[in-house]
Amino acid sequence: MSYPMKMAGAFFTAFLFTAFILPRLSRLAKRIGLLDIPNVRKVHNEPKPLVGGLGMMMAVSLSSLIFIPLDDLRGYFAGMILLVITGFLDDFRELDHKWKFAAQIGASLLAVFLSNAQLHTFGDLLGFGDIHLGVFSIPVTVFCMVGVINAFNMIDGLDGLAGLVAFVGFATFGLLSAFSGNYSLLLLSLAMMGSILGFLRYNWFPSTLFMGDAGSMALGYSLAFFSIALTQKGGAAVPPVAPLMILAVPITDAVIVMTKRMLRGRNPFIADTNHLHHNILFLGYSKKTAVESVGLLVIILSGIAAFGTMTSMRETILFGIFVFYLICHGLFTFTVKKAAFWQEDGEARPPLIRALMPHWFRNLDPETGLLNEKAITENLEAELEISKRDGDLSFVLLEHPDFSGKECGGAKIRIHNLLRGIIRKTDIVGLYKDWIALILPE
């Protein structure tokens, strides 16, 4: 079979299989309870199946068995299977973090010893010659792979976001694979792109399913594997700094967010709402705009990486661009005021600091206005505790999709009265279609 036929086959087999299998896996997930339940940190409103990762990796495996030589990829696939199983168990029953880290380390070691995916050098980042790792090669490799896995997992926070970032990443790695003559990785990148495109058919706005940890860990691991496999072989045409640029957004986001947590005396691994996409939302932009903004940023940085590689740009220049982006990202995260005026249909909306999720009101009856007061109270108290600890919350918007139209006016007033009883010093600012605005006391 000719290479163009293999390329087309790898892509379309993965795409069609993913598009075919995901609806069926979704129905199964609903029966067995493999669902992402909304909570105070998440921005979706209803439970959704966590099967995207399973479907994508099944599709990639099938495509690879048909079209891709597996001699140098056995360790990679063994690690991927380990992470998919671990991610599935975590999605289903929420594993302790130590088990996930153990699986990530195990998968990285499988890639190191069975696929020779090992970091030997960081390249000439500072202009003083290549930075060789020597005896630290294996531990640094494992540390970097586990870091990328978790960084990618952290960015999976909005419909289509992780899929878009991964698609751009694999597209760029595919281009660099062709440039360096590594056709096995080119075919694998095409299979990845096909599976992600099939997944995005169901994960784009409005999403009907999520990839889950099975998907985010496997994709992060795959991106880390490509980063090493393309840059560490003898005479590699791709400098090590190129993958750093391609993955700059998830890597810098993870580093900055974890740094911010530690500076506040918090566990760096406890999730919060300080990621780049959250900060864009806090400025009042829509979820779709946030995803498109992050995606555009990834495209620009990946384009610079590809252009720099193919034009033999000095590694110090590419690294300088990465450092510049890191500084800009950090300044934005640490200085952004979580307040801005939101314009929608010409209507000025109040500052959006934090959205308290609609599922809190899932028991609302639009006719009677009856609410689950206990659930609302508990979530408000949790939110207030976070704001007191972080010192960055003075304004809250409560969202509910049923708050639209005059027929819900009475229900909204009853909610106002209930909230006044819960937070007696809260000022109710006003009604904004599907929003209730509150000002909290200092």
Short mmCIF file of C-alpha atoms in Angstrom, two decimals:
data_model
loop_
_atom_site.label_atom_id
_atom_site.label_comp_id
_atom_site.label_asym_id
_atom_site.label_seq_id
_atom_site.Cartn_x
_atom_site.Cartn_y
_atom_site.Cartn_z
CA MET A 1 0.00 0.00 0.00
CA SER A 2 1.36 3.44 -0.92
CA TYR A 3 2.10 5.97 1.81
CA PRO A 4 -0.62 8.40 0.69
CA MET A 5 -3.13 5.55 0.99
CA LYS A 6 -1.81 4.63 4.43
CA MET A 7 -2.04 8.27 5.52
CA ALA A 8 -5.63 8.55 4.38
CA GLY A 9 -6.46 5.16 5.87
CA ALA A 10 -4.95 5.98 9.26
CA PHE A 11 -6.89 9.24 9.49
CA PHE A 12 -10.29 8.15 8.20
CA THR A 13 -10.33 4.78 9.98
CA ALA A 14 -9.80 6.52 13.30
CA PHE A 15 -12.29 9.28 12.49
CA LEU A 16 -15.09 7.00 11.32
CA PHE A 17 -14.63 4.46 14.11
CA THR A 18 -14.67 7.19 16.77
CA ALA A 19 -17.77 8.81 15.29
CA PHE A 20 -19.45 5.39 15.15
CA ILE A 21 -18.54 4.06 18.60
CA LEU A 22 -19.05 7.12 20.82
CA PRO A 23 -22.89 7.25 20.72
CA ARG A 24 -22.99 3.56 21.62
CA LEU A 25 -20.49 3.99 24.44
CA SER A 26 -22.52 6.96 25.69
CA ARG A 27 -25.66 4.87 26.01
CA LEU A 28 -23.70 2.23 27.92
CA ALA A 29 -22.15 4.90 30.18
CA LYS A 30 -25.57 6.23 31.15
CA ARG A 31 -26.66 2.73 32.16
CA ILE A 32 -23.61 2.02 34.34
CA GLY A 33 -23.18 5.52 35.76
CA LEU A 34 -19.95 6.48 33.97
CA LEU A 35 -20.89 10.17 34.09
CA ASP A 36 -19.31 13.51 34.94
CA ILE A 37 -21.55 14.99 37.63
CA PRO A 38 -21.52 18.83 37.81
CA ASN A 39 -20.06 20.43 40.92
CA VAL A 40 -18.98 23.82 42.20
CA ARG A 41 -15.77 23.83 40.13
CA LYS A 42 -17.25 22.71 36.81
CA VAL A 43 -19.02 24.76 34.19
CA HIS A 44 -21.45 22.22 32.73
CA ASN A 45 -25.01 21.91 33.94
CA GLU A 46 -25.96 18.25 33.60
CA PRO A 47 -24.26 14.83 33.88
CA LYS A 48 -22.42 13.75 30.73
CA PRO A 49 -20.87 10.41 29.69
CA LEU A 50 -17.11 10.08 30.17
CA VAL A 51 -16.42 7.90 27.15
CA GLY A 52 -14.57 10.15 24.70
CA GLY A 53 -11.15 8.90 25.72
CA LEU A 54 -12.17 5.25 25.50
CA GLY A 55 -13.58 5.73 22.01
CA MET A 56 -10.60 7.71 20.74
CA MET A 57 -7.98 5.27 22.00
CA MET A 58 -9.93 2.30 20.65
CA ALA A 59 -9.97 4.02 17.26
CA VAL A 60 -6.26 4.87 17.37
CA SER A 61 -5.40 1.29 18.32
CA LEU A 62 -7.49 -0.12 15.46
CA SER A 63 -6.01 2.29 12.93
CA SER A 64 -2.49 1.56 14.16
CA LEU A 65 -2.93 -2.21 13.89
CA ILE A 66 -3.96 -1.81 10.26
CA PHE A 67 -1.66 0.92 8.97
CA ILE A 68 1.28 1.61 11.31
CA PRO A 69 4.44 -0.48 11.93
CA LEU A 70 4.46 -1.13 15.68
CA ASP A 71 8.08 -2.25 16.19
CA ASP A 72 9.20 0.99 17.91
CA LEU A 73 5.80 1.77 19.41
CA ARG A 74 5.13 -1.24 21.63
CA GLY A 75 6.19 0.56 24.79
CA TYR A 76 4.13 3.58 23.84
CA PHE A 77 0.98 1.51 23.32
CA ALA A 78 1.57 -0.47 26.52
CA GLY A 79 1.76 2.79 28.43
CA MET A 80 -1.30 4.17 26.68
CA ILE A 81 -3.36 1.08 27.58
CA LEU A 82 -2.24 1.37 31.22
CA LEU A 83 -3.36 5.01 31.36
CA VAL A 84 -6.67 4.35 29.62
CA ILE A 85 -7.50 1.61 32.15
CA THR A 86 -6.43 3.83 35.05
CA GLY A 87 -8.36 6.78 33.68
CA PHE A 88 -11.46 4.65 33.19
CA LEU A 89 -11.30 3.46 36.80
CA ASP A 90 -10.80 7.03 37.99
CA ASP A 91 -13.74 8.28 35.92
CA PHE A 92 -15.88 5.47 37.28
CA ARG A 93 -14.90 5.43 40.96
CA GLU A 94 -12.39 8.30 41.46
CA LEU A 95 -9.04 6.76 42.37
CA ASP A 96 -6.66 8.21 44.91
CA HIS A 97 -4.10 10.55 43.31
CA LYS A 98 -1.22 8.26 44.28
CA TRP A 99 -2.57 5.48 42.06
CA LYS A 100 -2.87 7.82 39.11
CA PHE A 101 0.69 9.05 39.63
CA ALA A 102 1.90 5.46 39.87
CA ALA A 103 0.21 4.63 36.56
CA GLN A 104 1.67 7.73 34.92
CA ILE A 105 5.15 6.84 36.11
CA GLY A 106 4.66 3.24 34.96
CA ALA A 107 3.48 4.35 31.51
CA SER A 108 6.46 6.68 31.19
CA LEU A 109 8.87 3.89 32.10
CA LEU A 110 7.26 1.59 29.52
CA ALA A 111 7.85 4.26 26.87
CA VAL A 112 11.44 4.72 28.05
CA PHE A 113 12.50 1.07 28.13
CA LEU A 114 10.36 -0.47 25.40
CA SER A 115 10.21 2.39 22.89
CA ASN A 116 13.48 4.14 23.76
CA ALA A 117 11.64 7.42 24.39
CA GLN A 118 14.30 9.01 26.57
CA LEU A 119 15.42 12.60 27.04
CA HIS A 120 19.18 12.94 26.57
CA THR A 121 19.43 16.67 25.92
CA PHE A 122 17.39 19.87 26.19
CA GLY A 123 19.30 21.32 23.24
CA ASP A 124 21.03 24.69 23.10
CA LEU A 125 18.47 26.75 25.01
CA LEU A 126 20.83 29.38 26.41
CA GLY A 127 23.40 29.73 23.65
CA PHE A 128 26.18 27.95 25.55
CA GLY A 129 25.86 24.58 23.86
CA ASP A 130 23.59 21.58 24.33
CA ILE A 131 22.34 20.83 27.84
CA HIS A 132 22.99 17.10 28.32
CA LEU A 133 21.22 15.17 31.06
CA GLY A 134 23.68 12.31 31.50
CA VAL A 135 22.81 10.02 34.42
CA PHE A 136 19.69 12.07 35.12
CA SER A 137 18.20 11.18 31.75
CA ILE A 138 15.62 8.61 32.89
CA PRO A 139 14.31 10.44 35.99
CA VAL A 140 14.07 13.72 34.06
CA THR A 141 12.25 11.91 31.24
CA VAL A 142 9.72 10.44 33.65
CA PHE A 143 9.28 13.79 35.42
CA CYS A 144 8.65 15.61 32.13
CA MET A 145 6.24 12.99 30.81
CA VAL A 146 4.23 12.93 34.04
CA GLY A 147 4.26 16.74 34.01
CA VAL A 148 2.85 16.94 30.49
CA ILE A 149 0.19 14.31 31.27
CA ASN A 150 -1.06 16.34 34.22
CA ALA A 151 -0.74 19.68 32.45
CA PHE A 152 -2.95 18.43 29.65
CA ASN A 153 -5.39 16.95 32.14
CA MET A 154 -5.69 20.35 33.83
CA ILE A 155 -6.59 22.18 30.64
CA ASP A 156 -9.56 19.88 29.98
CA GLY A 157 -12.10 22.33 31.40
CA LEU A 158 -14.44 23.50 28.63
CA ASP A 159 -16.29 21.89 25.73
CA GLY A 160 -13.85 21.25 22.91
CA LEU A 161 -10.83 22.83 24.62
CA ALA A 162 -8.62 19.81 25.27
CA GLY A 163 -9.61 18.27 21.93
CA LEU A 164 -8.72 21.45 20.05
CA VAL A 165 -5.36 21.82 21.84
CA ALA A 166 -4.53 18.16 21.16
CA PHE A 167 -5.62 18.36 17.51
CA VAL A 168 -3.35 21.35 16.85
CA GLY A 169 -0.53 19.62 18.72
CA PHE A 170 -0.75 16.40 16.71
CA ALA A 171 -1.16 18.33 13.45
CA THR A 172 2.08 20.16 14.20
CA PHE A 173 3.85 16.99 15.29
CA GLY A 174 2.62 15.32 12.10
CA LEU A 175 4.11 18.12 10.02
CA LEU A 176 7.41 17.85 11.89
CA SER A 177 7.34 14.04 11.53
CA ALA A 178 7.07 14.42 7.76
CA PHE A 179 9.82 17.05 7.81
CA SER A 180 12.15 14.73 9.72
CA GLY A 181 11.23 11.62 7.72
CA ASN A 182 9.64 9.72 10.61
CA TYR A 183 6.70 8.18 8.79
CA SER A 184 5.56 5.91 11.62
CA LEU A 185 4.96 8.96 13.81
CA LEU A 186 3.34 10.76 10.87
CA LEU A 187 0.81 7.93 10.52
CA LEU A 188 0.24 7.84 14.28
CA SER A 189 -0.34 11.60 14.37
CA LEU A 190 -2.91 11.26 11.57
CA ALA A 191 -4.69 8.50 13.49
CA MET A 192 -4.72 10.76 16.55
CA MET A 193 -6.10 13.67 14.54
CA GLY A 194 -8.84 11.51 13.04
CA SER A 195 -9.94 10.19 16.42
CA ILE A 196 -9.94 13.68 17.96
CA LEU A 197 -11.98 15.07 15.07
CA GLY A 198 -14.51 12.27 15.55
CA PHE A 199 -14.62 13.08 19.27
CA LEU A 200 -15.06 16.83 18.69
CA ARG A 201 -18.19 16.05 16.70
CA TYR A 202 -19.77 15.24 20.08
CA ASN A 203 -17.68 17.45 22.36
CA TRP A 204 -18.03 20.78 20.54
CA PHE A 205 -20.69 23.25 21.65
CA PRO A 206 -23.06 22.02 22.92
CA SER A 207 -21.25 18.87 24.04
CA THR A 208 -23.00 15.57 24.64
CA LEU A 209 -20.02 13.75 26.18
CA PHE A 210 -16.55 14.30 27.68
CA MET A 211 -13.21 12.57 27.16
CA GLY A 212 -12.68 11.88 30.87
CA ASP A 213 -9.36 11.14 32.53
CA ALA A 214 -8.96 8.12 30.26
CA GLY A 215 -8.76 10.52 27.33
CA SER A 216 -6.89 13.43 28.88
CA MET A 217 -4.15 11.23 30.36
CA ALA A 218 -3.74 9.18 27.17
CA LEU A 219 -3.60 12.29 24.97
CA GLY A 220 -1.18 14.06 27.31
CA TYR A 221 1.01 10.96 27.38
CA SER A 222 0.92 10.74 23.58
CA LEU A 223 1.91 14.39 23.19
CA ALA A 224 4.80 13.83 25.61
CA PHE A 225 5.88 10.73 23.68
CA PHE A 226 5.91 12.64 20.38
CA SER A 227 7.92 15.42 22.02
CA ILE A 228 10.66 12.97 22.94
CA ALA A 229 10.56 10.62 19.95
CA LEU A 230 10.95 13.46 17.45
CA THR A 231 13.78 15.27 19.20
CA GLN A 232 16.07 12.72 20.85
CA LYS A 233 17.12 10.37 18.08
CA GLY A 234 20.62 10.79 16.67
CA GLY A 235 20.70 13.64 14.14
CA ALA A 236 17.11 14.63 14.90
CA ALA A 237 15.88 17.47 12.70
CA VAL A 238 13.51 18.76 15.38
CA PRO A 239 15.08 20.70 18.28
CA PRO A 240 13.85 19.91 21.82
CA VAL A 241 12.54 23.45 22.23
CA ALA A 242 9.96 22.94 19.44
CA PRO A 243 7.67 20.66 21.52
CA LEU A 244 8.04 23.12 24.40
CA MET A 245 6.50 25.76 22.13
CA ILE A 246 3.78 23.42 20.86
CA LEU A 247 2.76 22.53 24.43
CA ALA A 248 3.47 25.99 25.86
CA VAL A 249 -0.14 26.76 26.77
CA PRO A 250 -0.91 23.67 28.91
CA ILE A 251 2.60 23.57 30.40
CA THR A 252 2.73 27.23 31.44
CA ASP A 253 -0.87 27.14 32.63
CA ALA A 254 -0.13 24.20 34.92
CA VAL A 255 3.11 25.71 36.25
CA ILE A 256 1.57 29.11 36.95
CA VAL A 257 -1.63 27.78 38.51
CA MET A 258 0.27 25.38 40.78
CA THR A 259 2.67 28.17 41.75
CA LYS A 260 -0.25 30.43 42.62
CA ARG A 261 -1.79 27.71 44.78
CA MET A 262 1.46 27.16 46.68
CA LEU A 263 1.97 30.89 47.23
CA ARG A 264 -1.45 30.90 48.89
CA GLY A 265 -0.53 27.97 51.09
CA ARG A 266 -2.79 25.54 49.26
CA ASN A 267 -2.21 22.04 47.92
CA PRO A 268 -0.93 22.53 44.34
CA PHE A 269 -2.87 19.45 43.19
CA ILE A 270 -6.28 20.56 44.48
CA ALA A 271 -8.29 21.83 41.52
CA ASP A 272 -9.60 25.39 41.42
CA THR A 273 -10.80 27.98 38.91
CA ASN A 274 -7.55 29.84 38.20
CA HIS A 275 -6.72 28.32 34.80
CA LEU A 276 -6.37 30.40 31.67
CA HIS A 277 -9.79 29.45 30.33
CA HIS A 278 -11.40 30.28 33.69
CA ASN A 279 -9.79 33.71 33.73
CA ILE A 280 -11.13 34.43 30.24
CA LEU A 281 -14.59 33.44 31.46
CA PHE A 282 -14.20 35.66 34.51
CA LEU A 283 -13.59 38.59 32.18
CA GLY A 284 -17.11 38.07 30.94
CA TYR A 285 -16.48 36.23 27.67
CA SER A 286 -18.49 33.21 26.58
CA LYS A 287 -17.24 29.63 26.86
CA LYS A 288 -16.94 29.39 23.08
CA THR A 289 -14.87 32.58 22.93
CA ALA A 290 -12.61 31.25 25.68
CA VAL A 291 -12.00 28.01 23.76
CA GLU A 292 -11.39 29.85 20.49
CA SER A 293 -8.98 32.27 22.19
CA VAL A 294 -6.92 29.49 23.75
CA GLY A 295 -7.02 27.55 20.48
CA LEU A 296 -5.75 30.56 18.52
CA LEU A 297 -2.93 30.97 21.00
CA VAL A 298 -1.95 27.31 20.58
CA ILE A 299 -2.05 27.65 16.78
CA ILE A 300 0.22 30.72 16.86
CA LEU A 301 2.79 29.13 19.17
CA SER A 302 2.72 25.82 17.27
CA GLY A 303 3.11 27.69 13.99
CA ILE A 304 6.16 29.48 15.35
CA ALA A 305 7.61 26.13 16.46
CA ALA A 306 7.07 24.55 13.03
CA PHE A 307 8.37 27.60 11.15
CA GLY A 308 11.40 27.85 13.43
CA THR A 309 12.21 24.16 12.98
CA MET A 310 11.91 24.15 9.20
CA THR A 311 13.94 27.35 8.80
CA SER A 312 16.63 26.27 11.30
CA MET A 313 15.88 29.19 13.60
CA ARG A 314 18.26 29.37 16.55
CA GLU A 315 16.99 27.46 19.55
CA THR A 316 17.77 30.40 21.82
CA ILE A 317 15.29 32.54 19.87
CA LEU A 318 12.53 29.94 20.16
CA PHE A 319 13.25 29.55 23.86
CA GLY A 320 13.17 33.33 24.26
CA ILE A 321 9.71 33.40 22.68
CA PHE A 322 8.59 30.68 25.10
CA VAL A 323 9.92 32.64 28.10
CA PHE A 324 8.18 35.79 26.84
CA TYR A 325 4.90 33.90 26.60
CA LEU A 326 5.44 32.41 30.07
CA ILE A 327 5.88 35.91 31.52
CA CYS A 328 2.79 37.25 29.73
CA HIS A 329 0.71 34.28 30.85
CA GLY A 330 1.90 34.71 34.42
CA LEU A 331 1.18 38.45 34.48
CA PHE A 332 -2.31 37.82 33.16
CA THR A 333 -3.04 35.12 35.75
CA PHE A 334 -1.66 37.04 38.72
CA THR A 335 -2.95 40.50 37.85
CA VAL A 336 -6.27 39.94 36.12
CA LYS A 337 -9.09 41.40 38.11
CA LYS A 338 -11.92 38.95 38.02
CA ALA A 339 -14.34 41.64 37.03
CA ALA A 340 -15.46 43.18 33.77
CA PHE A 341 -18.63 44.45 32.20
CA TRP A 342 -20.32 41.90 30.01
CA GLN A 343 -22.08 43.24 26.97
CA GLU A 344 -24.81 41.08 25.48
CA ASP A 345 -27.34 42.39 23.01
CA GLY A 346 -26.40 45.91 24.06
CA GLU A 347 -27.18 45.18 27.71
CA ALA A 348 -24.45 45.96 30.21
CA ARG A 349 -24.08 43.21 32.76
CA PRO A 350 -22.36 43.46 36.12
CA PRO A 351 -18.85 42.17 36.85
CA LEU A 352 -18.57 38.40 36.62
CA ILE A 353 -16.40 37.06 39.40
CA ARG A 354 -17.54 33.50 39.82
CA ALA A 355 -20.45 31.58 38.37
CA LEU A 356 -22.31 29.35 40.80
CA MET A 357 -23.44 26.47 38.71
CA PRO A 358 -27.00 25.93 37.46
CA HIS A 359 -27.17 22.35 38.76
CA TRP A 360 -27.50 23.76 42.27
CA PHE A 361 -31.04 24.66 41.25
CA ARG A 362 -31.86 21.37 39.57
CA ASN A 363 -34.80 20.85 41.93
CA LEU A 364 -36.37 24.21 41.12
CA ASP A 365 -40.01 24.06 40.08
CA PRO A 366 -40.66 27.08 37.81
CA GLU A 367 -44.31 27.16 38.91
CA THR A 368 -43.83 27.06 42.68
CA GLY A 369 -40.27 28.27 43.03
CA LEU A 370 -39.54 25.44 45.46
CA LEU A 371 -35.82 24.85 45.90
CA ASN A 372 -33.41 22.44 47.47
CA GLU A 373 -32.46 24.91 50.19
CA LYS A 374 -29.94 22.60 51.83
CA ALA A 375 -27.96 22.11 48.60
CA ILE A 376 -27.95 25.84 47.85
CA THR A 377 -26.86 26.67 51.39
CA GLU A 378 -24.02 24.16 51.36
CA ASN A 379 -22.69 25.34 48.01
CA LEU A 380 -22.93 29.01 48.94
CA GLU A 381 -21.12 28.37 52.20
CA ALA A 382 -18.39 26.48 50.34
CA GLU A 383 -18.04 29.32 47.85
CA LEU A 384 -17.87 31.92 50.61
CA GLU A 385 -15.19 29.90 52.39
CA ILE A 386 -13.12 29.85 49.19
CA SER A 387 -13.54 33.59 48.77
CA LYS A 388 -12.59 34.25 52.38
CA ARG A 389 -9.46 32.13 52.01
CA ASP A 390 -8.40 33.56 48.65
CA GLY A 391 -9.52 37.11 49.32
CA ASP A 392 -10.58 37.61 45.72
CA LEU A 393 -14.37 37.34 45.71
CA SER A 394 -16.79 40.15 46.30
CA PHE A 395 -19.29 39.57 43.53
CA VAL A 396 -21.25 36.48 42.54
CA LEU A 397 -23.56 35.63 39.70
CA LEU A 398 -25.99 32.76 40.09
CA GLU A 399 -26.90 31.15 36.80
CA HIS A 400 -29.95 29.13 35.93
CA PRO A 401 -31.09 28.27 32.38
CA ASP A 402 -34.76 28.43 33.40
CA PHE A 403 -34.49 32.08 34.43
CA SER A 404 -35.81 33.38 31.14
CA GLY A 405 -39.19 34.78 30.33
CA LYS A 406 -41.82 36.38 32.51
CA GLU A 407 -43.26 33.06 33.67
CA CYS A 408 -40.26 32.55 35.97
CA GLY A 409 -40.41 36.00 37.54
CA GLY A 410 -42.16 34.76 40.67
CA ALA A 411 -39.66 31.96 41.09
CA LYS A 412 -36.81 34.44 40.87
CA ILE A 413 -38.29 36.63 43.59
CA ARG A 414 -38.71 33.61 45.86
CA ILE A 415 -35.08 32.68 45.22
CA HIS A 416 -34.09 36.23 46.17
CA ASN A 417 -35.93 35.90 49.46
CA LEU A 418 -34.37 32.52 50.14
CA LEU A 419 -30.88 33.84 49.45
CA ARG A 420 -31.46 36.80 51.73
CA GLY A 421 -32.16 34.30 54.49
CA ILE A 422 -29.00 32.36 53.72
CA ILE A 423 -26.70 35.39 53.43
CA ARG A 424 -28.49 38.08 55.36
CA LYS A 425 -26.08 40.88 54.51
CA THR A 426 -26.09 40.12 50.80
CA ASP A 427 -27.40 42.80 48.48
CA ILE A 428 -29.41 41.46 45.56
CA VAL A 429 -28.32 43.65 42.67
CA GLY A 430 -30.77 42.65 40.01
CA LEU A 431 -32.22 40.21 37.52
CA TYR A 432 -30.42 39.59 34.24
CA LYS A 433 -32.50 37.15 32.22
CA ASP A 434 -30.94 33.88 33.40
CA TRP A 435 -28.73 35.42 36.09
CA ILE A 436 -29.13 36.58 39.67
CA ALA A 437 -26.45 39.04 40.82
CA LEU A 438 -25.28 39.28 44.43
CA ILE A 439 -22.82 41.58 46.19
CA LEU A 440 -21.18 39.97 49.19
CA PRO A 441 -20.09 41.98 52.24
CA GLU A 442 -16.38 42.63 52.74
#
